[in-house]
Short mmCIF file of C-alpha atoms and ligand atoms in Angstrom, two decimals:
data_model
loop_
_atom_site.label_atom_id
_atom_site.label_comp_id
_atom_site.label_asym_id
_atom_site.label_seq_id
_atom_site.Cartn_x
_atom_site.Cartn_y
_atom_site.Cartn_z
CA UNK A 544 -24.29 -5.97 8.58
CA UNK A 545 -24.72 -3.07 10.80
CA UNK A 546 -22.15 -0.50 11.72
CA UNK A 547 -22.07 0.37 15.07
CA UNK A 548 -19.22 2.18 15.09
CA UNK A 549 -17.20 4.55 12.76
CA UNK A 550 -14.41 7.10 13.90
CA UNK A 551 -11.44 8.90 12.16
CA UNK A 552 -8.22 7.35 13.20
CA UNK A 553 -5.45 8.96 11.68
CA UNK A 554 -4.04 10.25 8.50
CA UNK A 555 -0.79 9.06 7.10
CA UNK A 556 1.37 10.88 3.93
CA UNK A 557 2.76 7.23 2.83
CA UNK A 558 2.03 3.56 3.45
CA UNK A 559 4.88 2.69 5.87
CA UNK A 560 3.21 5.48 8.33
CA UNK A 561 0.04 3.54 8.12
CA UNK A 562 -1.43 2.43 11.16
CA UNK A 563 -0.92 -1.77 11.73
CA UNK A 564 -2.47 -3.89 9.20
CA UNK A 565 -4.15 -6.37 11.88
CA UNK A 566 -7.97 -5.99 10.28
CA UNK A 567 -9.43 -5.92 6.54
CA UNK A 568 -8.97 -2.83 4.67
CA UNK A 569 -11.21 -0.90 1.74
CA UNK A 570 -10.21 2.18 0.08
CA UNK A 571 -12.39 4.48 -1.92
CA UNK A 572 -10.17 6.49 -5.03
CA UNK A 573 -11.18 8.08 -7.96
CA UNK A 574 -10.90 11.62 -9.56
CA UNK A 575 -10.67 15.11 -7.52
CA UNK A 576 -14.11 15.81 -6.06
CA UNK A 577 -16.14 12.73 -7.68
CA UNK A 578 -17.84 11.96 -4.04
CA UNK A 579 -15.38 9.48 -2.19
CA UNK A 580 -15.62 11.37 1.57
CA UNK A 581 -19.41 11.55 0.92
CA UNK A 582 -19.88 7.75 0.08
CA UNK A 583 -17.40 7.31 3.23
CA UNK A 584 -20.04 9.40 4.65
CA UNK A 585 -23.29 7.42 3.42
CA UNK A 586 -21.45 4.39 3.93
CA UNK A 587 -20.86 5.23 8.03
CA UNK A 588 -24.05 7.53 8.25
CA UNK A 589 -22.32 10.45 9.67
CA UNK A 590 -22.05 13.67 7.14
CA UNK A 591 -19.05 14.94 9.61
CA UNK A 592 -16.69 11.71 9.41
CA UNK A 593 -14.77 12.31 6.55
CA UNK A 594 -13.97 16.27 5.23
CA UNK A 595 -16.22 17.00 2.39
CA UNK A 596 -15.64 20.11 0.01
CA UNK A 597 -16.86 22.11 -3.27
CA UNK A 598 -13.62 23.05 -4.05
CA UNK A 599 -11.35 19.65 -5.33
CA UNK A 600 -8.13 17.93 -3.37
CA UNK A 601 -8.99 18.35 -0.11
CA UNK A 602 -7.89 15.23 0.96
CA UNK A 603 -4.02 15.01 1.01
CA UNK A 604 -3.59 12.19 2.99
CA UNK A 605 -4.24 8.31 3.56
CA UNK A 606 -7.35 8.68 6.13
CA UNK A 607 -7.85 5.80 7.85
CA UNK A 608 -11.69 5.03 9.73
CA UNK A 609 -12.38 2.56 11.81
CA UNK A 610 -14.91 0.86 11.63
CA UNK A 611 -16.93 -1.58 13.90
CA UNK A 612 -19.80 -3.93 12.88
CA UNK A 613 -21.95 -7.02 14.08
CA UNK A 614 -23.66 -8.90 11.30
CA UNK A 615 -27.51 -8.52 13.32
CA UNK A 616 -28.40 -5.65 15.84
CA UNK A 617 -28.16 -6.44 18.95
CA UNK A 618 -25.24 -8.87 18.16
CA UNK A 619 -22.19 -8.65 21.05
CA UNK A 620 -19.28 -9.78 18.29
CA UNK A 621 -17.58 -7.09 17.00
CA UNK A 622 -15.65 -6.93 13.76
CA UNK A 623 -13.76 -4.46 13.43
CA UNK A 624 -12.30 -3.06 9.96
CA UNK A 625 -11.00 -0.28 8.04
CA UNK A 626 -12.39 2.71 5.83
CA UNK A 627 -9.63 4.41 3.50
CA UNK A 628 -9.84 7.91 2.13
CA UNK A 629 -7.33 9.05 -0.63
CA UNK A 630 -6.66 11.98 -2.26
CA UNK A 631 -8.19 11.87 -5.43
CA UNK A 632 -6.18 11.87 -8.95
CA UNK A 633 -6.83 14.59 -11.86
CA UNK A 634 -7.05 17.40 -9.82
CA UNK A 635 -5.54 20.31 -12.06
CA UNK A 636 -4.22 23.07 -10.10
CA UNK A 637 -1.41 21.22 -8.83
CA UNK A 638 2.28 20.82 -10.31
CA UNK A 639 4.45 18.27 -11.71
CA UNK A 640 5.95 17.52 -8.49
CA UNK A 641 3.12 17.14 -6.30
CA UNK A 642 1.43 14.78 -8.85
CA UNK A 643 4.86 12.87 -8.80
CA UNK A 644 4.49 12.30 -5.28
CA UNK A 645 0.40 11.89 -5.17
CA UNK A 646 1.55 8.94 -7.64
CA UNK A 647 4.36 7.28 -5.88
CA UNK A 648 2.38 7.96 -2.68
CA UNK A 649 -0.85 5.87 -4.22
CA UNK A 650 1.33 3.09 -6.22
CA UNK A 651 3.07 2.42 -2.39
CA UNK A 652 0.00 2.28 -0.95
CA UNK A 653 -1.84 -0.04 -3.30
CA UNK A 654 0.53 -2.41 -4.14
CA UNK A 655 2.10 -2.67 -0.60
CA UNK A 656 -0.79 -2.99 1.85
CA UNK A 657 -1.19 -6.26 2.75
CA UNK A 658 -4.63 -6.01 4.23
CA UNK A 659 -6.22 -4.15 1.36
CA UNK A 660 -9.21 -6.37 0.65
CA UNK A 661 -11.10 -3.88 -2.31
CA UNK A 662 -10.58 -0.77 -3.79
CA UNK A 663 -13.37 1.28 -4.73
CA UNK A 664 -13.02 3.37 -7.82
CA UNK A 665 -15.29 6.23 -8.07
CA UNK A 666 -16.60 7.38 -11.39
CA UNK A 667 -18.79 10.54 -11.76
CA UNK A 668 -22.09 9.20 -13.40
CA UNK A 669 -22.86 12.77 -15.01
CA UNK A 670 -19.84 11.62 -17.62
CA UNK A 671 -19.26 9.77 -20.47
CA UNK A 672 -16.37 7.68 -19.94
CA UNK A 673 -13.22 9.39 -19.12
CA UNK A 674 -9.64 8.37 -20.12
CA UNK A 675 -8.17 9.19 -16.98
CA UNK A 676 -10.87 7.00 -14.96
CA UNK A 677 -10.03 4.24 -17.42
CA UNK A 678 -6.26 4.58 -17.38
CA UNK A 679 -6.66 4.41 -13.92
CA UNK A 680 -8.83 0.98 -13.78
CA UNK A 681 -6.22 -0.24 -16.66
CA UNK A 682 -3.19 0.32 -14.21
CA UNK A 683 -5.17 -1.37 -11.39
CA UNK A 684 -5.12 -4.19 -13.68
CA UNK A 685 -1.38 -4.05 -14.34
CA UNK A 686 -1.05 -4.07 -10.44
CA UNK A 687 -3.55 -6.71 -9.94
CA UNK A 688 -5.19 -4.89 -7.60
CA UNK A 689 -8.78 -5.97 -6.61
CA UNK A 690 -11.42 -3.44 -7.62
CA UNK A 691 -14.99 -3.09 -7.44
CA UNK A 692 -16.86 0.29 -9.10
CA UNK A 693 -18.98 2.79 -7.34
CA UNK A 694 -20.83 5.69 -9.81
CA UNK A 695 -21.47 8.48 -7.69
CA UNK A 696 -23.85 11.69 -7.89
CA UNK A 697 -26.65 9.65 -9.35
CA UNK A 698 -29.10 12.21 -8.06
CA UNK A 699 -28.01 15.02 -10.25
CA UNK A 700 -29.09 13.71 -13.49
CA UNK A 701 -31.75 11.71 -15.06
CA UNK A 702 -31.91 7.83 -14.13
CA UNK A 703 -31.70 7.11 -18.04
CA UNK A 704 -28.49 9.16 -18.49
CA UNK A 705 -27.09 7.52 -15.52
CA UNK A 706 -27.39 4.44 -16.85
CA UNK A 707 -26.23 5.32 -20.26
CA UNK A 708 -22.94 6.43 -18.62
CA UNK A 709 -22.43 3.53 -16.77
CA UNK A 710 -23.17 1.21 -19.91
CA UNK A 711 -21.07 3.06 -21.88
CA UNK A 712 -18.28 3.02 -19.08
CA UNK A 713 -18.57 -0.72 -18.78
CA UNK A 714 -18.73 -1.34 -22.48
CA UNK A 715 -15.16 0.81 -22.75
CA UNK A 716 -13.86 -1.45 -20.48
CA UNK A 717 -14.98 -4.34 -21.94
CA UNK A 718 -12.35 -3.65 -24.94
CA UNK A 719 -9.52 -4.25 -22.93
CA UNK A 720 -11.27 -6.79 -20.30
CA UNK A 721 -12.54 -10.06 -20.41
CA UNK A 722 -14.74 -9.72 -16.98
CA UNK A 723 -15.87 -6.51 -15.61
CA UNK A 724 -15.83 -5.99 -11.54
CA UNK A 725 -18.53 -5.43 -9.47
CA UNK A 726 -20.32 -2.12 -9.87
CA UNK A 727 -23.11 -0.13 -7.73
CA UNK A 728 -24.64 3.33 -8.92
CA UNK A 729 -24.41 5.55 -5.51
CA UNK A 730 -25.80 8.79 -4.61
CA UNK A 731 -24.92 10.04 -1.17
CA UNK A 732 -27.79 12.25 -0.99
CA UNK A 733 -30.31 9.76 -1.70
CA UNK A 734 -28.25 7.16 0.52
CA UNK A 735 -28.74 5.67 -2.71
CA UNK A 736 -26.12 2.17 -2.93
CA UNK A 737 -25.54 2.25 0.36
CA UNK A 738 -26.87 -1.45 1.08
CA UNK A 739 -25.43 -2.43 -2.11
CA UNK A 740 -22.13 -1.07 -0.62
CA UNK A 741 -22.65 -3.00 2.75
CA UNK A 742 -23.55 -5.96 1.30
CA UNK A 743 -20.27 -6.29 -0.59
CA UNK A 744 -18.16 -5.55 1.96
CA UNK A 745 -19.59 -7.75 4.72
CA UNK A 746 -19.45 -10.52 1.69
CA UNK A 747 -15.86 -9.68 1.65
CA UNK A 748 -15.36 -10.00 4.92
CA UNK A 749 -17.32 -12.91 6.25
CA UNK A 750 -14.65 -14.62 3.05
CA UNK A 751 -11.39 -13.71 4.78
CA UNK A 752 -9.45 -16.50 6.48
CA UNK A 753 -10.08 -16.59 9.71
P1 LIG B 559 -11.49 15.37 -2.89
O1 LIG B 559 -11.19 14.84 -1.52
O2 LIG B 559 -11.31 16.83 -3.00
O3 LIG B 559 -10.78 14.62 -3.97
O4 LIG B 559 -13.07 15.17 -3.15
P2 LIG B 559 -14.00 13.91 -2.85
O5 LIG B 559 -13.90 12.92 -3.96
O6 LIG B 559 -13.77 13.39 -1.47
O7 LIG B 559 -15.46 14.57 -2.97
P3 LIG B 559 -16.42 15.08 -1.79
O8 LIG B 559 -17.03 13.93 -1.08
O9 LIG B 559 -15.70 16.10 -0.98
O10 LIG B 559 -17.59 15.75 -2.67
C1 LIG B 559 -17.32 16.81 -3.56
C2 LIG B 559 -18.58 17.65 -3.73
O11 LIG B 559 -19.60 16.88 -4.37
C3 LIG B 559 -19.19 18.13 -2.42
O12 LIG B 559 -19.71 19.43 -2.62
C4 LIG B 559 -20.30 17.13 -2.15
O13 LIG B 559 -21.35 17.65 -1.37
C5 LIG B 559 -20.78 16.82 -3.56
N1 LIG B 559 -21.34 15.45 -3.65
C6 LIG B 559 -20.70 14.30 -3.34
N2 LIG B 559 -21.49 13.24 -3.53
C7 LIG B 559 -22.68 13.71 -3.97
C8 LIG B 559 -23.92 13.10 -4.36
O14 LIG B 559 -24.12 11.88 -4.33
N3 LIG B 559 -24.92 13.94 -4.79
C9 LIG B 559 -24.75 15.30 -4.85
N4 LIG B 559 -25.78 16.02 -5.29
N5 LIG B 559 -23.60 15.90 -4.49
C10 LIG B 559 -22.58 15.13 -4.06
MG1 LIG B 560 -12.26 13.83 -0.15
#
């Protein structure tokens, strides 16, 4: 799959604001500042698409990319799909209030868009497992929700430690599930994952009903 086309489209502060639901949909989520505008970035290979920062929660909103692809270059049949941004979770300088809403705002939007094919849930490979990445992949469960993984940052530490996190994030999981998603180890840097990435998604959609 080749992208031939990625542009920002619009940012929404709830689901119902949304733009129409006429074309698949994947959203990238995970903790404040993990990487999910730079693997948006990677993904669409343009470092100016979606906002990037040092500083955590700058992305509010649900930002929605679209996205147009042909399965060989030089292809004339466009198919045409969505990127998601959302504000990540775990960010601490906010309050009560706003995490209320970044909540209710993210449980609407999950369980209520119909053309959500996959969400990707970032995890920061520097870590050890953290609770609030796997409360977060529990409550998917809860929801149903589709979910694939994407460990991000792999270029800031060693390829063994790296992969220590990851098994050790997969083996938590394991405890509480029977089959583990998908997962691909990312750095946006590197453009490391990015085919990985592709692959999945044009997988995903070449499987939609028609
Ligand atoms: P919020 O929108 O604030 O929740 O953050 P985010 O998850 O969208 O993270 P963002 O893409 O803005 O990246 C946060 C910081 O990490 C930025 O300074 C990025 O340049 C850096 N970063 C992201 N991905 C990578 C990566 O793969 N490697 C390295 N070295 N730095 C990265
Ligand atoms: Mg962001």
């Amino acid at each position: 799959m080749h992208i031939t086309k990625a542009s920002y489209l619009v940012s929404s502060p709830e689901v119902d604001k949304c733009p129409a639901a006429d074309r698949p949909e994947y959203a990238f989520i995970g903790r404040s500042n993990v990487g999910k505008s730079s693997v948006i970035n990677m993904i669409c290979r343009n470092q100016k698409l979606a906002k990037t920062s040092r500083s955590p929660g700058k992305t509010q909103m649900i930002n929605h990319f679209e996205i147009s692809s042909v399965s060989r270059e030089g292809d004339k049949d466009f198919f045409k799909w969505y990127l998601v941004d959302l504000p990540g979770y775990g960010f601490a300088k906010v309050s009560q209030s706003q995490r209320k809403q970044w909540e209710k705002m993210i449980e609407n939007y999950l369980r209520k868009r119909e053309n959500l094919v996959m969400v990707f849930v970032l995890v920061d490979s520097r870590h050890e497992p953290q609770k609030i990445d796997l409360d977060f992949v529990n409550q998917l469960g809860e929801w149903q929700i589709p979910f694939s993984l994407v460990f991000t940052k792999a270029d800031k530490e060693t390829q063994r430690l790296v992969s220590k996190n990851v098994k050790s994030f997969l083996d938590a999981m394991r405890q509480t599930w029977q089959f583990l998603p998908a997962h691909v180890v990312t750095s946006a840097v590197k453009m490391q994952g990015r085919d990985k990435l592709l692959g999945m998604i044009s997988d995903m959609n070449k499987d939609l009903p028609k």
